[in-house]
Structure formats: structure tokens, C-alpha cells
Amino acid sequence: MASRSHRWWQTAVIYQVYPRSFQDTTGNGVGDLPGITSRLDYLAGTLGVDAIWISPFYPSPMADFGYDVTDYCDVHPMFGTLADFDDLRVAAHDRGLRVIIDWVPNHTSDQHPWFVASRSSRHDPKRDWYVWRDAKPDGSPPNNWQSNFGGLAWTWDERTGQYYLHSFLAEQPDLNWRNPEVQAAMFDTVRFWMDRGVDGIRIDVAHYIMKDPQLRDNPPAGERVEGVRDRGEYDALEHIHDKGHPDIHGVFRELRSVLDGYPGDRFAVGEIHISDWDEWAAYYGENLDELHMPYNFSLLWAPWSASGYRSRIDAMEAALPEGAWPNLVLGNHDEVRLVTRYGPHRARVAAMLLLTVRGTPTMYYGDELAMPQTEVPPQQEQDPWGIRVPGQSRDGCRTPMQWTAEPGAGFSRGDVAPWLPCGSDPDSHNVANQTADPASMLSLYRSLLVLRRAEPALHAGAYRSVDAPEGTYAYERWAGDDRFLVVLNFTSEETAFSIDEPGSIELGTGLDRAGPVGGSLSLGPDEGVIVRLQPDGDVVSTQT
């Protein structure tokens, strides 16, 4: 059970649902809100998570699959209705699940009524709701900023004779958050969903909303961050002026005051891709009065190594402001699937780490089944980024959830073509078969979630890393007299870990180990174990 001294979002395990791909109830090959509702028993019961984050379901032309919004206060008919959302929320709360929705504040669709008005005339009252600028004397764009999705971040508008800014697609014009009317209107959209009982928001590209007011050129880039997706020309610049201006902290303090005005401990987590730990930690706020958490994506970028993972987690812990709560992400709708990045055995080690290290973990749908990245044929490709920039497609991690081995994978009827093809090896990677297999990846996740929920040391306790043999990452978690040691072998060789006190193995990544341990703890290749330690002991490790 959760520790009473901690807030729900600190002890929760968050599960990301990509609504297009979770469950189709209408037979059109696209998932929907009633589909999510129909699978809540799986999420709350079979799997055992605590909160769901639902990616965008707003009205949208779908230039970027819902991240181009035309109405922040409604539901796209493809996904259902506001009544369907209300039914989902009620059903989730009845099962003890919190509901987090995606909020997309940096940009709207170019078909949003606000932008249609803004684009109609230089004198329209909403002109300054977006970022418009004159061309340079030679007709070129106002600065050298690049779009995340390839090409320049400026598009020329013939009708009004100015450029408008878009950090992503041209169909996603950036809002001007320096306009108080924009801030007020966007905060009202948050209030709309809080009034409907939503528990929290995940803020899309949260650090983009405040840019350099002088729109200065970005300087040339230095060294690339290891492991981060190669984005070509975008990576040639150091992105210090097109996002993350210090004025952003005032915006997040105001947002926090909006959330704190509601009962029930409402929550905000921001998508912030920053490799500098001090800059990352600043988004908690000097008085913990900004975001409840900026997402920690550092392990998404890290090569698979014990020392690399330990150093990043220890660095995060060191950077946290006093009283701030950490978090961890290993997969989402923008990244190559976890099992494809790591391999099947290492993905088990990653699961154990995700659910036992200190902080709030976010799981991505299908990772609990070891669903691999799907090779989507070019003629079926959907992602606008991949279509514009070969090699950048995110379609492979967004394929339908596989519930059964039947045609359509239980996601949709077998005679219906899903919006993206189902993944490979559906006989192995589906809920029905893995639920019945006591050694499956799903069984491992279920066992980890049961243990985590039952033990305050694992969901709310303290953390310290422990010296371990090369290629091994070990750490202690404790709360009161309850103590656990987690030992993860990142190598493909057997290793041993010495413990100077008795304990008992609670869980191994192969689901085949339990019982007393003392002296030397042996680990197989790519294996992890959780050891319950006796009180008042110290862990000492040596290479054996």
C-alpha cells in the first residue's frame, strides 16, 4: 500500500496509453476512448498500475496525430465524445486509477480558429497570439531556427506578408506565450479538464513555450549528447534561444497556482529534453512551486552499461532540489521500443530497474509484453516526421496493442485493417498468452508491480547506490527497518556479488529464483535480483 506521507503521484506507476493504438471498438481500425475504458480492468487488475496518461484525443486534422489541436476542450469524433471521456474517468476512478491527459501548449493546429483569425490580417485581434515577424531585408526568415521535423522553423504567409514560427510542422504554429491573453486562454483549457475531474496533465514540449524575446540566432552546436536521436541539420545548432528562456519559470509558477486551486492533489509533469542536470532541476522551481516533475529522459539516451546507468541516476539524485521527487522513463511514443533497443533479456533487467529505483516510473503500453519495434512498410508509413525525413519515423513504436493471437490481435476485428500494421510474432507478444505463462515478460511486470506496491521501501523509500563488480549496478532501498538490495548484471557473463549479511531473494528477472542468500550472490548473464535484507546490516560487494 502507498505510504501516507507521500502524494499519489510519488508512489504511483504511470502507464502511457496511445489512444489510436490501444483498443478499437468502432471497427474503423483506430483506437478510441471507449476502448480504453473496456481495458481498465487489465490496467488496474491484471497489470496493476496506478495511473494512466492518455496521449492527445482532441479535435485535430491529425497532421501530427493529435499534437496539432483545433479545440482543447473537446474530443475528436474518431475517439468518441466528451461523455465517453467522462465515462472513462469515472470508470478509472472507480478502479483506483488516476487519469492524466496530454496538454499541448506550445502550438496549435493551423486550422485552430485562433490561428485562422491570426492569419487573416495583420490587424486581427489575435494576430499577436502567434509569433509573426517580417523577413530580413534579403527576404530570408527572421533567424536561423530549425524545425524539429526538418527544415526551417519559419513559413512565409503570402496573404499578410510575414513569416510565422513553428518549432515542429508548418501545420503547428507556435503560440505567443508572451501575450497575456494567450496565457489566460490556455490556463482556461487546463481549468476545463480539472473541472471534469482530471488528476493531472503531461505537458508536451514544456520548455518550448518561452523563447528568446529578441529571436536571436542559435549558435553552432558543440558535441552531441550520446545516444540522442540524430536529427541532422537541427543538431547543427545549439538550441539556447528557441526554447527554455528563463521567463518560462514564471509561467510554470502560474500554472502551478491554477492546479493548486483544485482539491485532490492535481499534478503536472513536463516533457523536457535537457542533458544539463542543474537546468533540468530548475523546472521544479526554487520553492518546488513549478512542475511537480520534469521528465527524466536520461536513460533513454544512455548506452547499456552499469556504470552509465548508475552515474545518471546518481547525478539525478544529486541534482534534485531539497524535497523534490525523481522519476524515470525508458520508453514512449517517440522512441524505439524498449525490447528492440536492449534485447529480450536486458529488457527484463530494465523492467526491474524501472520499478525499483527511487522515483515515479512511467511505462509505455506494450512494453510489459516485450512488444518489439515494428518494421512498417513505406507504403503504410504514417508519421509526418518519417515521411519528411527518412529514418525518423516513429510508427514502429506506435503499432496496435496486442491482446490476443487472433487476426487483428484483439485490437480490432480480424477483417479490419488497423491504422498501422500489428507487430511481429503476435503469438508471443500478446496479453492472453503471456497472462497464462508464469515466466513471461508480463508475469515479470506483474510480479514487480505487486512487490513494489506492497513494500514502502520500494515505492517510497530512500536510495543509495552500492559499489559492485564491473558491469553490475547495485543499490539499496529502505524505509524504516525494511531494506532491499537490487543487483543488476548488465553483462552477458556470469558474475557474483558478496553480501556480508543474510537475506532472501524476493524476485529474479527470470522468475525462477527465491529463497535464502548469504555470502556470495551469483547472477547469470543479463540477470537481476531483488534481495530482502535483514535489518541493521551493511552491504559489501567484491568481484568473485
XYZ file of C-alpha atoms in Angstrom:
544
model
C 0.000 0.000 0.000
C 1.101 3.568 -0.606
C 2.897 5.472 2.141
C 0.647 8.081 3.711
C 3.381 10.712 3.835
C 3.771 10.654 0.066
C 1.476 12.066 -2.589
C -0.252 9.754 -5.031
C 1.952 10.793 -7.951
C 5.095 9.960 -5.988
C 4.163 6.349 -5.277
C 2.204 5.722 -8.488
C 3.277 3.805 -11.569
C 2.087 5.734 -14.639
C 1.119 3.852 -17.816
C 1.053 5.709 -21.128
C -1.842 4.875 -23.438
C -1.550 5.909 -27.086
C -5.298 6.017 -27.837
C -5.053 5.340 -31.579
C -3.369 2.046 -30.807
C -4.911 0.679 -27.626
C -8.377 -0.685 -28.456
C -10.721 -0.154 -31.398
C -14.422 -0.512 -30.525
C -15.945 1.007 -33.689
C -14.336 -1.213 -36.330
C -12.548 1.630 -38.104
C -9.054 0.389 -37.265
C -8.340 3.245 -34.850
C -8.413 3.000 -31.071
C -10.848 5.137 -29.086
C -11.841 6.251 -25.601
C -14.479 3.530 -25.049
C -11.722 1.097 -25.995
C -9.547 2.388 -23.166
C -12.492 2.117 -20.778
C -13.030 -1.505 -21.825
C -9.433 -2.340 -20.864
C -9.299 -0.654 -17.455
C -9.678 -3.980 -15.647
C -6.486 -5.122 -17.331
C -4.632 -1.961 -16.313
C -5.866 -1.796 -12.723
C -6.198 -5.520 -12.061
C -4.234 -7.834 -14.310
C -1.250 -5.497 -14.656
C -1.641 -3.346 -11.553
C -0.630 0.204 -12.460
C -1.881 3.273 -10.598
C -2.420 5.982 -13.225
C -2.911 6.291 -16.971
C -1.570 9.057 -19.170
C -3.622 9.344 -22.349
C -1.948 10.897 -25.385
C -3.983 13.566 -27.252
C -7.579 12.808 -28.211
C -8.643 16.383 -29.080
C -10.225 17.514 -32.367
C -7.383 17.735 -34.865
C -6.634 17.445 -38.591
C -4.105 14.820 -37.462
C -1.108 16.347 -39.227
C 0.842 15.096 -36.200
C -1.718 12.640 -34.818
C -3.382 14.929 -32.311
C -0.454 17.132 -31.348
C -1.980 19.709 -33.725
C -5.075 20.756 -31.789
C -8.095 22.630 -33.132
C -10.101 22.565 -29.875
C -8.539 21.987 -26.453
C -11.915 21.423 -24.798
C -13.466 18.608 -26.823
C -12.876 15.106 -28.171
C -12.170 14.152 -31.782
C -15.183 12.171 -33.087
C -12.783 9.400 -34.105
C -12.040 8.838 -30.413
C -15.576 9.389 -29.098
C -17.287 12.195 -27.229
C -16.889 14.218 -24.051
C -19.435 11.858 -22.498
C -17.163 8.961 -23.414
C -14.290 10.719 -21.691
C -16.405 11.308 -18.586
C -17.344 7.611 -18.569
C -13.672 6.685 -18.830
C -12.697 8.974 -15.960
C -15.449 7.671 -13.697
C -14.622 4.049 -14.525
C -10.918 4.679 -13.918
C -11.537 6.357 -10.567
C -13.846 3.519 -9.560
C -10.849 1.196 -10.031
C -8.420 3.439 -8.186
C -6.730 4.680 -11.368
C -5.747 8.322 -11.729
C -6.209 9.977 -15.126
C -3.547 12.203 -16.704
C -4.115 13.858 -20.077
C -1.737 15.380 -22.599
C -1.739 19.185 -22.738
C -0.157 20.749 -25.843
C 0.593 24.410 -25.001
C 3.437 25.280 -27.396
C 1.439 25.192 -30.620
C -1.996 24.669 -32.101
C -3.130 23.379 -35.455
C -3.033 25.873 -38.302
C -6.765 25.117 -38.521
C -7.479 26.222 -34.957
C -9.883 29.191 -35.007
C -7.274 31.254 -33.178
C -4.724 30.815 -35.947
C -7.288 31.200 -38.721
C -8.106 34.618 -37.247
C -4.441 35.453 -36.643
C -3.577 34.626 -40.237
C -6.474 36.609 -41.699
C -4.931 40.047 -41.220
C -2.044 41.843 -39.581
C -4.678 43.850 -37.726
C -6.763 40.961 -36.394
C -7.069 40.967 -32.570
C -5.496 37.507 -32.480
C -2.530 38.406 -34.696
C -0.232 38.588 -31.675
C -1.461 35.243 -30.332
C 1.199 33.655 -32.571
C 4.778 34.569 -33.448
C 4.810 36.652 -36.659
C 7.841 38.518 -37.965
C 8.956 40.412 -41.055
C 11.521 38.915 -43.386
C 15.095 40.146 -43.312
C 15.946 42.742 -45.987
C 17.025 39.938 -48.323
C 13.681 38.176 -47.874
C 15.072 35.367 -45.717
C 13.483 34.215 -42.437
C 13.938 36.258 -39.252
C 16.600 33.928 -37.827
C 18.269 30.521 -38.268
C 15.937 28.469 -36.088
C 15.225 24.960 -37.326
C 12.098 22.837 -37.074
C 12.324 19.613 -35.090
C 10.757 17.857 -38.049
C 13.255 19.104 -40.633
C 13.751 22.393 -42.458
C 13.390 25.943 -41.228
C 11.119 26.830 -38.323
C 9.538 29.688 -40.323
C 6.879 29.633 -43.032
C 6.093 32.596 -45.277
C 2.479 33.714 -45.428
C 1.742 35.348 -48.789
C -1.520 36.944 -47.729
C -0.129 39.019 -44.863
C 3.494 39.207 -45.981
C 5.177 37.859 -42.834
C 6.722 34.676 -41.521
C 5.183 32.651 -38.708
C 7.119 30.418 -36.317
C 6.594 26.686 -35.977
C 9.002 24.616 -33.886
C 7.544 21.483 -35.455
C 5.394 21.106 -38.589
C 4.249 24.145 -40.547
C 0.751 22.939 -39.618
C 1.678 23.524 -35.944
C 2.198 27.294 -35.474
C 3.717 28.298 -32.139
C 1.583 30.262 -29.714
C 2.977 33.520 -28.370
C 3.130 32.872 -24.640
C 4.380 36.420 -24.038
C 0.841 37.594 -24.781
C -1.176 37.612 -21.503
C -4.338 36.781 -23.452
C -2.728 33.555 -24.682
C -1.694 32.596 -21.180
C -5.188 33.252 -19.839
C -6.852 31.288 -22.635
C -4.518 28.316 -22.257
C -4.865 28.221 -18.476
C -8.622 28.179 -19.018
C -8.212 24.984 -21.072
C -6.461 23.417 -18.080
C -9.311 24.511 -15.834
C -11.784 22.918 -18.251
C -10.257 19.479 -17.700
C -9.624 19.971 -13.989
C -13.312 20.840 -13.644
C -14.088 17.489 -15.293
C -12.085 15.658 -12.637
C -8.798 15.015 -14.427
C -5.988 14.240 -11.972
C -3.082 15.698 -13.898
C -1.509 16.867 -17.119
C 1.528 15.798 -19.072
C 2.841 18.924 -20.791
C 4.032 18.389 -24.343
C 7.430 20.006 -25.158
C 7.014 22.023 -21.997
C 10.239 24.018 -22.250
C 9.460 25.361 -25.748
C 6.741 27.807 -24.763
C 9.106 30.646 -23.851
C 11.694 31.698 -26.453
C 14.260 34.481 -26.563
C 12.212 37.703 -26.899
C 14.841 39.074 -29.314
C 14.645 35.933 -31.505
C 18.429 35.766 -31.737
C 20.133 33.181 -33.937
C 21.136 29.922 -32.306
C 24.913 29.403 -32.256
C 26.649 26.375 -33.780
C 26.399 23.220 -31.695
C 29.170 21.596 -29.716
C 29.341 17.851 -29.087
C 26.164 15.829 -29.463
C 24.678 14.131 -26.415
C 25.491 10.436 -26.601
C 22.571 8.253 -27.629
C 20.175 11.047 -28.586
C 18.338 10.670 -31.893
C 20.326 12.180 -34.772
C 18.189 14.993 -36.236
C 20.531 16.198 -38.963
C 20.561 19.958 -39.547
C 18.637 20.558 -36.329
C 21.585 19.155 -34.378
C 23.992 21.559 -36.086
C 22.747 24.337 -33.777
C 22.874 24.851 -30.027
C 19.217 25.378 -29.095
C 19.609 28.097 -26.476
C 17.288 30.761 -27.910
C 14.349 28.823 -29.395
C 13.287 27.234 -26.104
C 13.806 27.342 -22.348
C 14.101 31.104 -21.836
C 14.267 31.853 -18.065
C 10.897 33.612 -18.267
C 9.338 30.161 -18.555
C 9.601 29.679 -14.810
C 7.085 32.433 -14.158
C 4.632 30.673 -16.491
C 5.017 27.394 -14.644
C 4.554 29.068 -11.274
C 1.271 30.487 -12.565
C 0.255 27.083 -13.904
C 1.052 25.519 -10.542
C -1.194 28.044 -8.812
C -4.008 27.018 -11.170
C -3.548 23.351 -10.276
C -3.153 24.041 -6.566
C -6.518 25.807 -6.629
C -8.213 22.428 -7.095
C -8.747 19.726 -4.478
C -7.296 16.282 -4.875
C -3.580 16.963 -5.379
C -3.604 17.758 -9.115
C -0.361 17.014 -10.906
C 1.822 18.324 -13.754
C 4.778 16.613 -15.416
C 6.668 18.265 -18.255
C 8.294 16.796 -21.349
C 11.677 18.498 -21.074
C 14.649 17.146 -23.011
C 17.665 18.634 -21.236
C 21.023 16.972 -20.577
C 22.293 19.552 -18.055
C 21.120 18.384 -14.641
C 21.061 21.809 -12.981
C 18.978 23.271 -15.799
C 16.668 20.247 -15.645
C 16.242 20.534 -11.878
C 15.321 24.235 -12.153
C 11.915 23.216 -13.522
C 10.862 22.026 -10.076
C 11.105 25.671 -9.004
C 13.214 27.222 -6.268
C 10.411 26.572 -3.788
C 9.076 23.430 -5.521
C 6.364 25.679 -6.896
C 6.628 24.912 -10.619
C 6.305 21.455 -12.192
C 5.796 18.541 -9.855
C 8.299 16.740 -12.080
C 10.214 17.433 -15.276
C 10.521 14.104 -17.061
C 13.908 12.424 -16.698
C 14.802 11.019 -20.122
C 18.499 10.460 -19.383
C 18.330 6.673 -19.620
C 16.621 6.857 -22.995
C 19.886 8.379 -24.202
C 22.284 6.124 -22.304
C 24.235 3.214 -23.800
C 23.542 -0.048 -21.984
C 26.132 -0.117 -19.211
C 26.011 -0.451 -15.444
C 28.357 2.477 -14.869
C 26.431 4.692 -17.305
C 23.086 3.971 -15.685
C 24.434 4.335 -12.166
C 26.141 7.635 -12.969
C 22.985 9.097 -14.492
C 20.710 8.035 -11.651
C 23.186 9.220 -9.021
C 23.573 12.528 -10.904
C 19.814 12.971 -10.954
C 19.622 12.299 -7.223
C 22.390 14.824 -6.575
C 20.709 17.495 -8.700
C 17.269 17.239 -7.096
C 16.236 20.259 -5.044
C 15.511 19.515 -1.400
C 12.169 17.718 -1.208
C 11.818 17.180 -4.969
C 10.736 13.777 -6.259
C 12.598 11.911 -9.046
C 11.205 9.934 -11.958
C 12.305 7.586 -14.705
C 11.263 6.889 -18.304
C 12.521 4.046 -20.526
C 10.056 4.221 -23.410
C 7.364 6.358 -25.024
C 5.622 7.128 -28.304
C 8.697 8.843 -29.781
C 11.386 6.226 -29.085
C 12.377 2.820 -30.419
C 10.706 0.074 -28.389
C 12.497 -0.925 -25.214
C 12.992 -4.606 -26.111
C 14.360 -3.664 -29.537
C 16.885 -1.279 -28.006
C 18.075 -3.685 -25.326
C 17.197 -7.248 -26.363
C 14.790 -9.610 -24.546
C 16.976 -10.465 -21.528
C 18.225 -6.949 -20.931
C 14.671 -5.661 -21.250
C 13.880 -7.727 -18.156
C 16.739 -6.088 -16.287
C 15.452 -2.697 -17.465
C 11.985 -3.535 -16.134
C 13.408 -4.380 -12.726
C 15.366 -1.139 -12.645
C 12.373 0.952 -13.762
C 10.163 -0.405 -10.995
C 12.660 -0.495 -8.123
C 14.833 2.622 -8.411
C 13.614 5.659 -6.438
C 11.034 7.822 -8.176
C 7.884 7.669 -10.255
C 8.176 5.304 -13.241
C 6.293 5.797 -16.493
C 5.627 2.664 -18.562
C 4.761 2.656 -22.252
C 1.909 0.461 -23.448
C 3.077 -2.904 -24.771
C 6.496 -2.793 -23.125
C 5.105 -5.144 -20.488
C 4.651 -7.651 -23.330
C 8.120 -7.049 -24.799
C 6.381 -5.815 -27.958
C 9.221 -5.131 -30.419
C 9.643 -2.232 -32.808
C 7.620 -2.990 -35.936
C 9.052 -2.560 -39.407
C 6.321 -0.552 -41.131
C 6.480 -0.796 -44.946
C 6.996 2.557 -46.698
C 3.572 2.390 -48.327
C 1.956 2.127 -44.866
C 4.049 4.799 -43.163
C 2.027 7.438 -41.324
C 4.384 9.562 -39.231
C 4.870 13.008 -40.846
C 8.395 13.223 -39.444
C 9.385 9.957 -41.098
C 7.723 10.944 -44.357
C 9.568 14.287 -44.407
C 12.893 12.971 -43.077
C 13.722 9.346 -43.951
C 14.829 7.338 -40.944
C 12.949 9.423 -38.374
C 9.618 7.591 -38.394
C 8.067 6.806 -35.021
C 5.445 4.467 -36.477
C 7.288 1.346 -35.354
C 6.688 2.041 -31.655
C 3.035 3.040 -32.133
C 1.555 -0.151 -33.584
C -1.618 -1.670 -32.075
C -1.615 -3.203 -28.619
C -1.677 -6.984 -28.956
C -4.311 -8.536 -26.733
C -4.630 -11.961 -28.386
C -3.028 -14.045 -31.137
C -6.153 -13.801 -33.274
C -6.282 -11.790 -36.524
C -6.417 -8.144 -35.517
C -4.570 -9.014 -32.277
C -7.742 -8.351 -30.272
C -7.211 -4.652 -31.011
C -9.750 -4.596 -33.823
C -11.861 -7.067 -35.731
C -9.882 -9.507 -37.829
C -11.455 -8.237 -41.048
C -10.441 -4.621 -40.303
C -7.134 -3.104 -41.388
C -5.670 -1.254 -38.379
C -4.255 2.238 -38.864
C -0.768 0.722 -38.531
C 0.084 -2.955 -39.025
C 0.245 -5.183 -35.977
C 3.689 -6.144 -34.748
C 5.695 -9.266 -35.410
C 5.310 -12.577 -33.551
C 1.789 -11.942 -32.236
C 1.655 -15.460 -30.759
C 4.305 -14.486 -28.216
C 3.639 -10.798 -27.650
C 0.019 -10.692 -26.516
C -1.790 -10.346 -23.212
C -3.765 -13.583 -23.349
C -0.808 -15.886 -23.881
C 1.533 -14.052 -21.537
C -1.059 -13.961 -18.756
C -1.092 -17.761 -18.870
C 2.710 -18.056 -18.951
C 4.277 -17.780 -15.464
C 7.686 -16.947 -16.985
C 6.523 -14.280 -19.455
C 7.536 -10.633 -19.549
C 4.006 -9.708 -18.460
C 4.346 -12.028 -15.460
C 7.600 -10.297 -14.542
C 5.985 -6.852 -14.695
C 3.026 -8.066 -12.662
C 5.316 -9.548 -10.007
C 7.405 -6.377 -9.853
C 4.307 -4.208 -9.528
C 2.858 -6.400 -6.748
C 6.123 -6.289 -4.792
C 6.567 -2.559 -5.367
C 3.051 -1.758 -4.188
C 3.383 -3.936 -1.069
C 6.737 -2.558 0.079
C 7.110 1.101 1.128
C 10.884 0.729 0.762
C 10.423 0.165 -2.979
C 7.750 2.741 -3.769
C 8.637 5.468 -1.288
C 11.913 4.610 0.390
C 15.404 6.071 0.275
C 18.068 5.131 -2.266
C 21.818 4.739 -2.364
C 23.988 3.040 -4.933
C 26.424 0.369 -3.760
C 29.881 -0.485 -5.087
C 29.643 -3.549 -7.287
C 31.740 -5.601 -9.690
C 32.366 -4.070 -13.095
C 29.289 -4.431 -15.283
C 26.982 -4.676 -12.258
C 24.726 -1.974 -10.852
C 23.563 -2.407 -7.259
C 21.566 -0.178 -4.958
C 19.726 -0.286 -1.663
C 16.175 0.870 -0.984
C 14.925 1.219 2.564
C 12.105 2.570 4.703
C 12.405 2.155 8.445
C 13.727 -1.330 9.156
C 12.661 -2.689 5.762
C 15.624 -2.925 3.393
C 16.109 -4.268 -0.111
C 19.160 -4.745 -2.288
C 18.710 -4.682 -6.063
C 21.559 -6.176 -8.086
C 21.518 -5.903 -11.894
C 24.026 -7.649 -14.141
C 24.391 -5.559 -17.308
C 26.781 -8.021 -18.928
C 26.407 -11.275 -20.853
C 28.754 -13.032 -18.414
C 28.127 -14.633 -15.045
C 29.153 -12.549 -12.058
C 28.990 -12.674 -8.280
C 28.196 -10.150 -5.590
C 29.327 -10.568 -1.993
C 26.961 -9.770 0.858
C 28.156 -9.806 4.461
C 24.700 -10.430 5.901
C 21.925 -12.922 5.288
C 18.898 -12.099 3.194
C 16.390 -13.712 0.880
C 15.788 -13.379 -2.838
C 12.311 -11.967 -3.349
C 12.328 -11.862 -7.135
C 14.598 -12.507 -10.093
C 14.224 -11.338 -13.663
C 13.836 -14.964 -14.795
C 11.052 -15.537 -12.237
C 12.901 -18.688 -11.195
C 14.763 -17.629 -8.066
C 13.683 -17.281 -4.460
C 14.963 -18.216 -1.038
C 17.818 -17.510 1.360
C 21.080 -15.961 0.244
C 24.208 -15.076 2.159
C 27.864 -14.641 1.468
C 28.062 -14.791 -2.313
C 25.160 -13.953 -4.597
C 25.648 -15.339 -8.102
C 23.989 -13.739 -11.105
C 23.616 -15.183 -14.538
C 24.161 -13.222 -17.735
C 21.731 -10.291 -18.060
C 20.040 -11.129 -14.786
C 18.695 -9.019 -11.950
C 17.541 -9.946 -8.457
C 15.820 -8.218 -5.549
C 17.086 -9.315 -2.126
C 15.292 -8.593 1.128
C 17.964 -7.786 3.700
C 17.841 -8.362 7.422
C 17.671 -5.147 9.466
C 20.760 -3.225 10.569
C 23.226 -4.769 8.162
C 25.666 -3.319 5.677
C 26.205 -4.424 2.111
C 29.749 -5.063 0.938
C 30.481 -6.165 -2.616
C 33.518 -7.677 -4.276
C 34.310 -9.234 -7.604
C 34.228 -13.022 -7.365
